[in-house]
PDB file of C-alpha atoms and ligand atoms in Angstrom:
ATOM      1  CA  MET Q   1       0.000   0.000   0.000  1.00 74.00           C
ATOM      2  CA  SER Q   2       1.351   3.447  -0.838  1.00 85.00           C
ATOM      3  CA  PRO Q   3       1.820   5.907   2.058  1.00 94.00           C
ATOM      4  CA  MET Q   4      -0.949   8.332   2.956  1.00 97.00           C
ATOM      5  CA  LEU Q   5       1.527  11.206   2.639  1.00 98.00           C
ATOM      6  CA  GLU Q   6       4.733  10.995   0.661  1.00 98.00           C
ATOM      7  CA  VAL Q   7       7.210  13.864   0.527  1.00 98.00           C
ATOM      8  CA  ARG Q   8      10.061  13.387  -1.917  1.00 97.00           C
ATOM      9  CA  ASP Q   9      13.225  15.482  -2.352  1.00 98.00           C
ATOM     10  CA  LEU Q  10      11.404  18.569  -1.122  1.00 98.00           C
ATOM     11  CA  VAL Q  11      13.240  21.877  -1.469  1.00 98.00           C
ATOM     12  CA  VAL Q  12      11.637  25.094  -0.200  1.00 98.00           C
ATOM     13  CA  SER Q  13      13.280  28.496  -0.450  1.00 97.00           C
ATOM     14  CA  TYR Q  14      12.612  32.007   0.771  1.00 96.00           C
ATOM     15  CA  GLY Q  15      14.246  34.007  -1.999  1.00 93.00           C
ATOM     16  CA  LYS Q  16      17.836  32.826  -2.082  1.00 92.00           C
ATOM     17  CA  ILE Q  17      17.645  31.109   1.288  1.00 94.00           C
ATOM     18  CA  LYS Q  18      16.975  27.386   1.163  1.00 95.00           C
ATOM     19  CA  ALA Q  19      15.003  26.556   4.310  1.00 96.00           C
ATOM     20  CA  VAL Q  20      14.280  22.923   3.335  1.00 97.00           C
ATOM     21  CA  LYS Q  21      17.064  21.232   1.402  1.00 97.00           C
ATOM     22  CA  GLY Q  22      15.763  18.090  -0.228  1.00 96.00           C
ATOM     23  CA  ILE Q  23      13.919  16.096   2.429  1.00 97.00           C
ATOM     24  CA  SER Q  24      11.999  12.852   1.909  1.00 98.00           C
ATOM     25  CA  PHE Q  25       9.651  11.208   4.374  1.00 97.00           C
ATOM     26  CA  SER Q  26       6.355   9.396   4.494  1.00 97.00           C
ATOM     27  CA  VAL Q  27       3.347   8.906   6.733  1.00 97.00           C
ATOM     28  CA  ASP Q  28       1.291   5.718   6.576  1.00 97.00           C
ATOM     29  CA  GLU Q  29      -2.381   5.556   7.445  1.00 96.00           C
ATOM     30  CA  GLY Q  30      -2.917   5.236  11.195  1.00 95.00           C
ATOM     31  CA  GLU Q  31       0.520   6.482  12.172  1.00 95.00           C
ATOM     32  CA  VAL Q  32       1.674   9.292  14.424  1.00 96.00           C
ATOM     33  CA  VAL Q  33       4.814  10.584  12.734  1.00 97.00           C
ATOM     34  CA  SER Q  34       6.957  13.139  14.564  1.00 96.00           C
ATOM     35  CA  LEU Q  35       9.231  15.656  12.953  1.00 96.00           C
ATOM     36  CA  ILE Q  36      11.584  17.057  15.554  1.00 94.00           C
ATOM     37  CA  GLY Q  37      14.316  19.669  15.417  1.00 91.00           C
ATOM     38  CA  THR Q  38      15.439  22.937  16.958  1.00 85.00           C
ATOM     39  CA  ASN Q  39      14.408  26.478  16.015  1.00 85.00           C
ATOM     40  CA  GLY Q  40      14.869  27.232  12.354  1.00 88.00           C
ATOM     41  CA  ALA Q  41      15.320  23.595  11.281  1.00 92.00           C
ATOM     42  CA  GLY Q  42      12.576  23.973   8.664  1.00 95.00           C
ATOM     43  CA  LYS Q  43       9.698  22.174  10.389  1.00 95.00           C
ATOM     44  CA  THR Q  44       7.105  24.922  10.000  1.00 94.00           C
ATOM     45  CA  THR Q  45       8.194  25.563   6.418  1.00 96.00           C
ATOM     46  CA  THR Q  46       7.659  21.861   5.659  1.00 97.00           C
ATOM     47  CA  LEU Q  47       4.122  21.824   7.098  1.00 97.00           C
ATOM     48  CA  ARG Q  48       3.158  25.067   5.368  1.00 96.00           C
ATOM     49  CA  THR Q  49       4.347  23.643   2.063  1.00 98.00           C
ATOM     50  CA  ILE Q  50       2.344  20.432   2.514  1.00 98.00           C
ATOM     51  CA  SER Q  51      -0.726  22.589   3.297  1.00 96.00           C
ATOM     52  CA  GLY Q  52      -0.302  24.556   0.076  1.00 96.00           C
ATOM     53  CA  LEU Q  53       0.539  27.829   1.831  1.00 95.00           C
ATOM     54  CA  LEU Q  54       4.052  27.801   0.351  1.00 96.00           C
ATOM     55  CA  ARG Q  55       5.192  26.349  -2.953  1.00 97.00           C
ATOM     56  CA  PRO Q  56       8.194  24.051  -3.226  1.00 97.00           C
ATOM     57  CA  THR Q  57      11.197  24.993  -5.345  1.00 97.00           C
ATOM     58  CA  SER Q  58      11.437  21.339  -6.341  1.00 97.00           C
ATOM     59  CA  GLY Q  59      10.361  17.901  -5.197  1.00 97.00           C
ATOM     60  CA  SER Q  60       6.929  16.326  -4.871  1.00 97.00           C
ATOM     61  CA  ILE Q  61       4.192  15.894  -2.280  1.00 98.00           C
ATOM     62  CA  ARG Q  62       1.609  13.154  -2.670  1.00 97.00           C
ATOM     63  CA  PHE Q  63      -1.473  12.725  -0.499  1.00 97.00           C
ATOM     64  CA  GLN Q  64      -3.359   9.469  -0.954  1.00 96.00           C
ATOM     65  CA  GLY Q  65      -1.516   8.962  -4.231  1.00 94.00           C
ATOM     66  CA  LYS Q  66      -2.416  12.388  -5.672  1.00 96.00           C
ATOM     67  CA  ARG Q  67       0.172  15.124  -6.300  1.00 97.00           C
ATOM     68  CA  ILE Q  68      -0.806  18.128  -4.180  1.00 97.00           C
ATOM     69  CA  ASP Q  69       2.230  20.380  -4.526  1.00 96.00           C
ATOM     70  CA  SER Q  70       0.434  22.699  -6.897  1.00 94.00           C
ATOM     71  CA  VAL Q  71      -3.092  22.291  -5.498  1.00 96.00           C
ATOM     72  CA  ALA Q  72      -4.695  25.333  -3.766  1.00 95.00           C
ATOM     73  CA  ALA Q  73      -4.633  25.316   0.036  1.00 93.00           C
ATOM     74  CA  HIS Q  74      -8.445  25.293   0.420  1.00 91.00           C
ATOM     75  CA  GLU Q  75      -8.687  22.288  -1.903  1.00 93.00           C
ATOM     76  CA  ILE Q  76      -6.059  20.438   0.084  1.00 95.00           C
ATOM     77  CA  VAL Q  77      -8.305  20.829   3.143  1.00 92.00           C
ATOM     78  CA  THR Q  78     -11.175  19.348   1.136  1.00 91.00           C
ATOM     79  CA  LEU Q  79      -9.017  16.331   0.274  1.00 94.00           C
ATOM     80  CA  GLY Q  80      -8.750  15.562   3.994  1.00 94.00           C
ATOM     81  CA  LEU Q  81      -5.564  17.227   5.160  1.00 96.00           C
ATOM     82  CA  ALA Q  82      -5.842  19.729   8.029  1.00 94.00           C
ATOM     83  CA  HIS Q  83      -3.240  21.932   9.686  1.00 92.00           C
ATOM     84  CA  SER Q  84      -3.206  23.263  13.234  1.00 89.00           C
ATOM     85  CA  PRO Q  85      -0.635  26.046  12.841  1.00 85.00           C
ATOM     86  CA  GLU Q  86       2.233  27.200  15.002  1.00 83.00           C
ATOM     87  CA  GLY Q  87       1.030  29.895  17.391  1.00 75.00           C
ATOM     88  CA  ARG Q  88      -2.562  28.553  17.112  1.00 78.00           C
ATOM     89  CA  ARG Q  89      -3.842  31.509  15.027  1.00 87.00           C
ATOM     90  CA  ILE Q  90      -7.254  31.536  16.602  1.00 86.00           C
ATOM     91  CA  PHE Q  91      -9.545  34.523  16.011  1.00 89.00           C
ATOM     92  CA  PRO Q  92      -9.551  36.278  19.402  1.00 87.00           C
ATOM     93  CA  ARG Q  93     -12.717  38.358  18.955  1.00 92.00           C
ATOM     94  CA  LEU Q  94     -14.818  35.477  17.705  1.00 93.00           C
ATOM     95  CA  THR Q  95     -16.415  33.044  20.105  1.00 93.00           C
ATOM     96  CA  VAL Q  96     -15.089  29.560  20.627  1.00 93.00           C
ATOM     97  CA  GLU Q  97     -17.941  28.104  18.594  1.00 91.00           C
ATOM     98  CA  GLN Q  98     -17.429  30.593  15.746  1.00 91.00           C
ATOM     99  CA  ASN Q  99     -13.746  29.633  15.650  1.00 93.00           C
ATOM    100  CA  LEU Q 100     -14.693  25.960  15.465  1.00 93.00           C
ATOM    101  CA  LEU Q 101     -17.206  26.573  12.689  1.00 91.00           C
ATOM    102  CA  LEU Q 102     -14.509  28.287  10.624  1.00 89.00           C
ATOM    103  CA  GLY Q 103     -12.701  24.960  10.591  1.00 84.00           C
ATOM    104  CA  ALA Q 104     -15.631  23.496   8.661  1.00 83.00           C
ATOM    105  CA  PHE Q 105     -15.512  26.152   5.903  1.00 76.00           C
ATOM    106  CA  ALA Q 106     -14.570  23.713   3.162  1.00 71.00           C
ATOM    107  CA  ARG Q 107     -17.214  21.133   4.035  1.00 71.00           C
ATOM    108  CA  ARG Q 108     -19.998  20.568   1.561  1.00 70.00           C
ATOM    109  CA  ASP Q 109     -22.329  18.685   3.900  1.00 71.00           C
ATOM    110  CA  ASN Q 110     -24.505  20.149   6.649  1.00 71.00           C
ATOM    111  CA  ASP Q 111     -23.534  17.783   9.400  1.00 81.00           C
ATOM    112  CA  VAL Q 112     -21.281  20.191  11.283  1.00 85.00           C
ATOM    113  CA  ARG Q 113     -23.313  19.919  14.513  1.00 85.00           C
ATOM    114  CA  THR Q 114     -22.105  16.350  14.974  1.00 86.00           C
ATOM    115  CA  ASP Q 115     -18.529  17.523  14.648  1.00 88.00           C
ATOM    116  CA  LEU Q 116     -19.034  20.445  17.019  1.00 91.00           C
ATOM    117  CA  GLN Q 117     -20.220  17.898  19.561  1.00 91.00           C
ATOM    118  CA  ALA Q 118     -17.182  15.719  18.818  1.00 90.00           C
ATOM    119  CA  ALA Q 119     -14.911  18.724  19.492  1.00 91.00           C
ATOM    120  CA  TYR Q 120     -16.737  19.372  22.777  1.00 94.00           C
ATOM    121  CA  ASP Q 121     -16.400  15.705  23.727  1.00 92.00           C
ATOM    122  CA  LEU Q 122     -12.693  15.839  22.986  1.00 91.00           C
ATOM    123  CA  PHE Q 123     -12.159  19.052  24.970  1.00 92.00           C
ATOM    124  CA  PRO Q 124     -15.118  19.640  27.354  1.00 93.00           C
ATOM    125  CA  ILE Q 125     -13.881  23.141  28.236  1.00 92.00           C
ATOM    126  CA  LEU Q 126     -14.635  24.251  24.669  1.00 93.00           C
ATOM    127  CA  GLY Q 127     -18.270  23.286  25.142  1.00 93.00           C
ATOM    128  CA  GLU Q 128     -18.500  24.887  28.571  1.00 94.00           C
ATOM    129  CA  ARG Q 129     -17.223  28.165  27.150  1.00 93.00           C
ATOM    130  CA  LYS Q 130     -18.515  28.025  23.599  1.00 92.00           C
ATOM    131  CA  SER Q 131     -19.978  31.550  23.690  1.00 93.00           C
ATOM    132  CA  GLN Q 132     -16.867  33.133  25.166  1.00 92.00           C
ATOM    133  CA  ALA Q 133     -14.448  35.201  23.058  1.00 91.00           C
ATOM    134  CA  ALA Q 134     -11.539  32.937  22.179  1.00 89.00           C
ATOM    135  CA  GLY Q 135      -9.015  35.683  22.994  1.00 89.00           C
ATOM    136  CA  THR Q 136      -9.834  35.277  26.705  1.00 91.00           C
ATOM    137  CA  PHE Q 137      -8.541  31.691  26.671  1.00 88.00           C
ATOM    138  CA  SER Q 138      -5.202  30.600  28.143  1.00 87.00           C
ATOM    139  CA  GLY Q 139      -2.472  29.313  25.821  1.00 86.00           C
ATOM    140  CA  GLY Q 140      -3.407  25.702  26.513  1.00 87.00           C
ATOM    141  CA  GLU Q 141      -7.098  26.333  25.924  1.00 89.00           C
ATOM    142  CA  GLN Q 142      -6.276  28.117  22.675  1.00 91.00           C
ATOM    143  CA  GLN Q 143      -4.238  25.079  21.632  1.00 89.00           C
ATOM    144  CA  MET Q 144      -7.252  22.856  22.279  1.00 90.00           C
ATOM    145  CA  LEU Q 145      -9.357  25.229  20.208  1.00 93.00           C
ATOM    146  CA  ALA Q 146      -6.849  25.171  17.338  1.00 92.00           C
ATOM    147  CA  MET Q 147      -6.866  21.365  17.363  1.00 92.00           C
ATOM    148  CA  GLY Q 148     -10.661  21.237  17.627  1.00 93.00           C
ATOM    149  CA  ARG Q 149     -10.950  23.682  14.728  1.00 92.00           C
ATOM    150  CA  ALA Q 150      -8.626  21.588  12.548  1.00 91.00           C
ATOM    151  CA  MET Q 151     -10.720  18.487  13.322  1.00 92.00           C
ATOM    152  CA  MET Q 152     -13.870  20.262  12.082  1.00 91.00           C
ATOM    153  CA  SER Q 153     -12.808  19.584   8.488  1.00 88.00           C
ATOM    154  CA  ARG Q 154     -12.932  15.830   9.276  1.00 89.00           C
ATOM    155  CA  PRO Q 155      -9.322  15.314   8.236  1.00 93.00           C
ATOM    156  CA  LYS Q 156      -7.797  11.976   7.414  1.00 96.00           C
ATOM    157  CA  LEU Q 157      -4.407  13.490   8.203  1.00 97.00           C
ATOM    158  CA  LEU Q 158      -3.967  16.130  10.887  1.00 96.00           C
ATOM    159  CA  MET Q 159      -0.761  18.155  10.995  1.00 96.00           C
ATOM    160  CA  LEU Q 160       0.061  19.759  14.327  1.00 94.00           C
ATOM    161  CA  ASP Q 161       2.746  22.438  14.555  1.00 94.00           C
ATOM    162  CA  GLU Q 162       4.266  22.569  18.035  1.00 91.00           C
ATOM    163  CA  PRO Q 163       1.116  21.950  20.057  1.00 89.00           C
ATOM    164  CA  SER Q 164       3.096  21.849  23.323  1.00 88.00           C
ATOM    165  CA  MET Q 165       4.718  25.256  22.850  1.00 84.00           C
ATOM    166  CA  GLY Q 166       4.483  27.459  25.930  1.00 82.00           C
ATOM    167  CA  LEU Q 167       2.183  25.120  27.839  1.00 85.00           C
ATOM    168  CA  SER Q 168       2.368  24.141  31.502  1.00 86.00           C
ATOM    169  CA  PRO Q 169       3.371  20.492  32.062  1.00 87.00           C
ATOM    170  CA  LEU Q 170      -0.190  19.581  33.006  1.00 88.00           C
ATOM    171  CA  MET Q 171      -1.709  21.287  29.964  1.00 86.00           C
ATOM    172  CA  MET Q 172       0.936  19.720  27.777  1.00 88.00           C
ATOM    173  CA  LYS Q 173      -0.062  16.292  29.052  1.00 89.00           C
ATOM    174  CA  THR Q 174      -3.715  16.953  28.200  1.00 88.00           C
ATOM    175  CA  VAL Q 175      -2.912  18.197  24.722  1.00 87.00           C
ATOM    176  CA  MET Q 176      -0.452  15.406  23.951  1.00 89.00           C
ATOM    177  CA  SER Q 177      -2.741  12.673  25.217  1.00 91.00           C
ATOM    178  CA  THR Q 178      -5.352  13.983  22.788  1.00 91.00           C
ATOM    179  CA  VAL Q 179      -2.927  13.090  20.007  1.00 92.00           C
ATOM    180  CA  THR Q 180      -3.212   9.467  21.129  1.00 92.00           C
ATOM    181  CA  THR Q 181      -7.014   9.725  21.395  1.00 92.00           C
ATOM    182  CA  LEU Q 182      -7.291  11.093  17.870  1.00 93.00           C
ATOM    183  CA  GLN Q 183      -5.047   8.332  16.563  1.00 94.00           C
ATOM    184  CA  GLU Q 184      -7.244   5.749  18.289  1.00 93.00           C
ATOM    185  CA  GLN Q 185     -10.273   7.357  16.660  1.00 91.00           C
ATOM    186  CA  GLY Q 186      -8.687   6.820  13.252  1.00 94.00           C
ATOM    187  CA  THR Q 187      -6.909  10.090  12.445  1.00 95.00           C
ATOM    188  CA  THR Q 188      -3.386   9.897  11.065  1.00 97.00           C
ATOM    189  CA  ILE Q 189      -1.084  12.520  12.572  1.00 97.00           C
ATOM    190  CA  LEU Q 190       2.027  14.413  11.530  1.00 97.00           C
ATOM    191  CA  LEU Q 191       3.388  16.098  14.619  1.00 96.00           C
ATOM    192  CA  VAL Q 192       6.028  18.815  14.585  1.00 94.00           C
ATOM    193  CA  GLU Q 193       7.678  19.444  17.925  1.00 90.00           C
ATOM    194  CA  GLN Q 194      10.687  20.923  19.638  1.00 86.00           C
ATOM    195  CA  ASN Q 195       9.765  18.834  22.645  1.00 87.00           C
ATOM    196  CA  ALA Q 196      11.406  15.629  21.445  1.00 89.00           C
ATOM    197  CA  GLN Q 197      10.533  13.537  24.485  1.00 88.00           C
ATOM    198  CA  ALA Q 198       6.794  14.187  24.260  1.00 88.00           C
ATOM    199  CA  ALA Q 199       6.711  13.813  20.486  1.00 91.00           C
ATOM    200  CA  LEU Q 200       8.781  10.637  20.166  1.00 93.00           C
ATOM    201  CA  LYS Q 201       7.031   8.852  23.028  1.00 91.00           C
ATOM    202  CA  ARG Q 202       3.848   8.812  20.965  1.00 89.00           C
ATOM    203  CA  ALA Q 203       5.381   8.379  17.533  1.00 95.00           C
ATOM    204  CA  THR Q 204       5.270   5.260  15.409  1.00 95.00           C
ATOM    205  CA  LYS Q 205       8.040   6.875  13.383  1.00 96.00           C
ATOM    206  CA  GLY Q 206      10.194   9.963  13.733  1.00 96.00           C
ATOM    207  CA  TYR Q 207      12.510  12.170  11.717  1.00 96.00           C
ATOM    208  CA  VAL Q 208      15.125  14.584  13.024  1.00 94.00           C
ATOM    209  CA  LEU Q 209      15.477  17.761  10.992  1.00 94.00           C
ATOM    210  CA  GLU Q 210      18.598  19.927  11.211  1.00 94.00           C
ATOM    211  CA  VAL Q 211      19.072  23.059   9.106  1.00 94.00           C
ATOM    212  CA  GLY Q 212      16.748  21.864   6.393  1.00 96.00           C
ATOM    213  CA  GLN Q 213      17.900  18.256   6.216  1.00 96.00           C
ATOM    214  CA  ILE Q 214      16.792  14.976   7.745  1.00 96.00           C
ATOM    215  CA  VAL Q 215      19.754  13.689   9.726  1.00 93.00           C
ATOM    216  CA  LEU Q 216      18.146  10.751  11.529  1.00 94.00           C
ATOM    217  CA  SER Q 217      15.034   8.635  11.265  1.00 95.00           C
ATOM    218  CA  GLY Q 218      13.624   5.573  12.962  1.00 95.00           C
ATOM    219  CA  SER Q 219      10.814   4.356  15.162  1.00 95.00           C
ATOM    220  CA  GLY Q 220       9.861   6.682  18.016  1.00 93.00           C
ATOM    221  CA  ARG Q 221      11.484   4.297  20.467  1.00 92.00           C
ATOM    222  CA  GLU Q 222      14.707   3.958  18.457  1.00 93.00           C
ATOM    223  CA  LEU Q 223      15.097   7.723  18.319  1.00 93.00           C
ATOM    224  CA  LEU Q 224      14.321   8.152  22.011  1.00 91.00           C
ATOM    225  CA  GLU Q 225      17.046   5.638  22.787  1.00 90.00           C
ATOM    226  CA  SER Q 226      19.554   7.038  20.297  1.00 89.00           C
ATOM    227  CA  ASP Q 227      22.629   8.685  21.842  1.00 86.00           C
ATOM    228  CA  ASP Q 228      22.599  11.501  19.303  1.00 84.00           C
ATOM    229  CA  VAL Q 229      18.981  12.388  20.060  1.00 83.00           C
ATOM    230  CA  ARG Q 230      19.499  12.113  23.812  1.00 85.00           C
ATOM    231  CA  LYS Q 231      22.473  14.466  23.709  1.00 81.00           C
ATOM    232  CA  ALA Q 232      21.089  17.000  21.253  1.00 80.00           C
ATOM    233  CA  TYR Q 233      17.405  17.068  22.147  1.00 76.00           C
ATOM    234  CA  LEU Q 234      16.899  15.602  25.581  1.00 74.00           C
ATOM    235  CA  GLY Q 235      19.668  17.542  27.302  1.00 68.00           C
ATOM    236  CA  GLU Q 236      21.613  14.479  28.446  1.00 65.00           C
ATOM    237  CA  ASP Q 237      25.426  14.271  28.651  1.00 59.00           C
TER     238      ASP Q 237
HETATM  239  P1  ATP D 301      10.582  27.238  14.556  1.00 63.50           P
HETATM  240  O1  ATP D 301      10.356  26.228  15.582  1.00 63.50           O
HETATM  241  O2  ATP D 301      11.402  28.402  15.050  1.00 63.50           O
HETATM  242  O3  ATP D 301       9.361  27.673  13.812  1.00 63.50           O
HETATM  243  P2  ATP D 301      11.217  25.651  12.287  1.00 63.50           P
HETATM  244  O4  ATP D 301      11.980  24.390  12.358  1.00 63.50           O
HETATM  245  O5  ATP D 301       9.748  25.537  12.157  1.00 63.50           O
HETATM  246  O6  ATP D 301      11.565  26.550  13.516  1.00 63.50           O
HETATM  247  P3  ATP D 301      11.126  27.342   9.989  1.00 63.50           P
HETATM  248  O7  ATP D 301      10.211  28.326  10.642  1.00 63.50           O
HETATM  249  O8  ATP D 301      10.584  26.455   8.976  1.00 63.50           O
HETATM  250  O9  ATP D 301      11.832  26.470  11.086  1.00 63.50           O
HETATM  251  O10 ATP D 301      12.372  28.142   9.389  1.00 63.50           O
HETATM  252  C1  ATP D 301      13.396  27.546   8.597  1.00 63.50           C
HETATM  253  C2  ATP D 301      14.357  28.604   8.102  1.00 63.50           C
HETATM  254  O11 ATP D 301      13.700  29.466   7.176  1.00 63.50           O
HETATM  255  C3  ATP D 301      14.915  29.505   9.180  1.00 63.50           C
HETATM  256  O12 ATP D 301      16.265  29.768   8.870  1.00 63.50           O
HETATM  257  C4  ATP D 301      14.081  30.758   9.056  1.00 63.50           C
HETATM  258  O13 ATP D 301      14.794  31.889   9.474  1.00 63.50           O
HETATM  259  C5  ATP D 301      13.789  30.815   7.588  1.00 63.50           C
HETATM  260  N1  ATP D 301      12.509  31.470   7.316  1.00 63.50           N
HETATM  261  C6  ATP D 301      11.295  31.111   7.801  1.00 63.50           C
HETATM  262  N2  ATP D 301      10.317  31.903   7.340  1.00 63.50           N
HETATM  263  C7  ATP D 301      10.915  32.790   6.522  1.00 63.50           C
HETATM  264  C8  ATP D 301      10.455  33.885   5.716  1.00 63.50           C
HETATM  265  N3  ATP D 301       9.151  34.194   5.657  1.00 63.50           N
HETATM  266  N4  ATP D 301      11.378  34.570   5.003  1.00 63.50           N
HETATM  267  C9  ATP D 301      12.695  34.258   5.056  1.00 63.50           C
HETATM  268  N5  ATP D 301      13.191  33.242   5.786  1.00 63.50           N
HETATM  269  C10 ATP D 301      12.340  32.520   6.508  1.00 63.50           C
END
């Protein structure tokens, strides 16, 4: 079976600067795949390119066998690929429910109520405060909202950009355990994280990105146990 997502020899540039320098990786259906790396490694650029928000200089991206590297971003959502962006990008003046409904913009059916309820089941606080302005939420609550909003498009593949960023340990646990819940419910996940421990613990497969290149790959467990990863990303001697 071909992978759900297949990225091949991807190069992405900002003007003359190559941010992603020819990376290849794949995500199979049902997996949680983690892309880890420090600031500036090219993780966000990679996700934004898969989403259609940036165009590659060269290389290919296939989703469920179809080339998507020149497909419009809103159509990519319709194909079943959703993106919860770095920094959450919620709409602070809109209510929680309005933010969630925006996640369903590309849907052609009218069954969004079922999905609103699914988002409230996943994160009960969203339901309790559905009429509240989203800007009043804490960082962790906004992260839940960003994930809930991405799920409103009923994605087959959900891409999460640094969901743990800036969260308290307790909030981080809640958010990261949702990754496992979503996987159990049948969503495939591509997770970008600086927090290598949290990301690799849950990953079926992981890739380490350094200045635009993949320098290591393996199962989540293999990477967690690798000396290079432990020294560079887990702060061990
Ligand atoms: P972070 O965790 O800080 O977001 P990252 O791994 O996601 O890091 P990217 O944001 O993809 O990394 O950045 C990769 C490289 O591209 C960096 O050197 C960055 O400075 C550069 N870069 C990112 N966005 C732009 C831009 N709009 N214009 C020019 N250079 C950019």
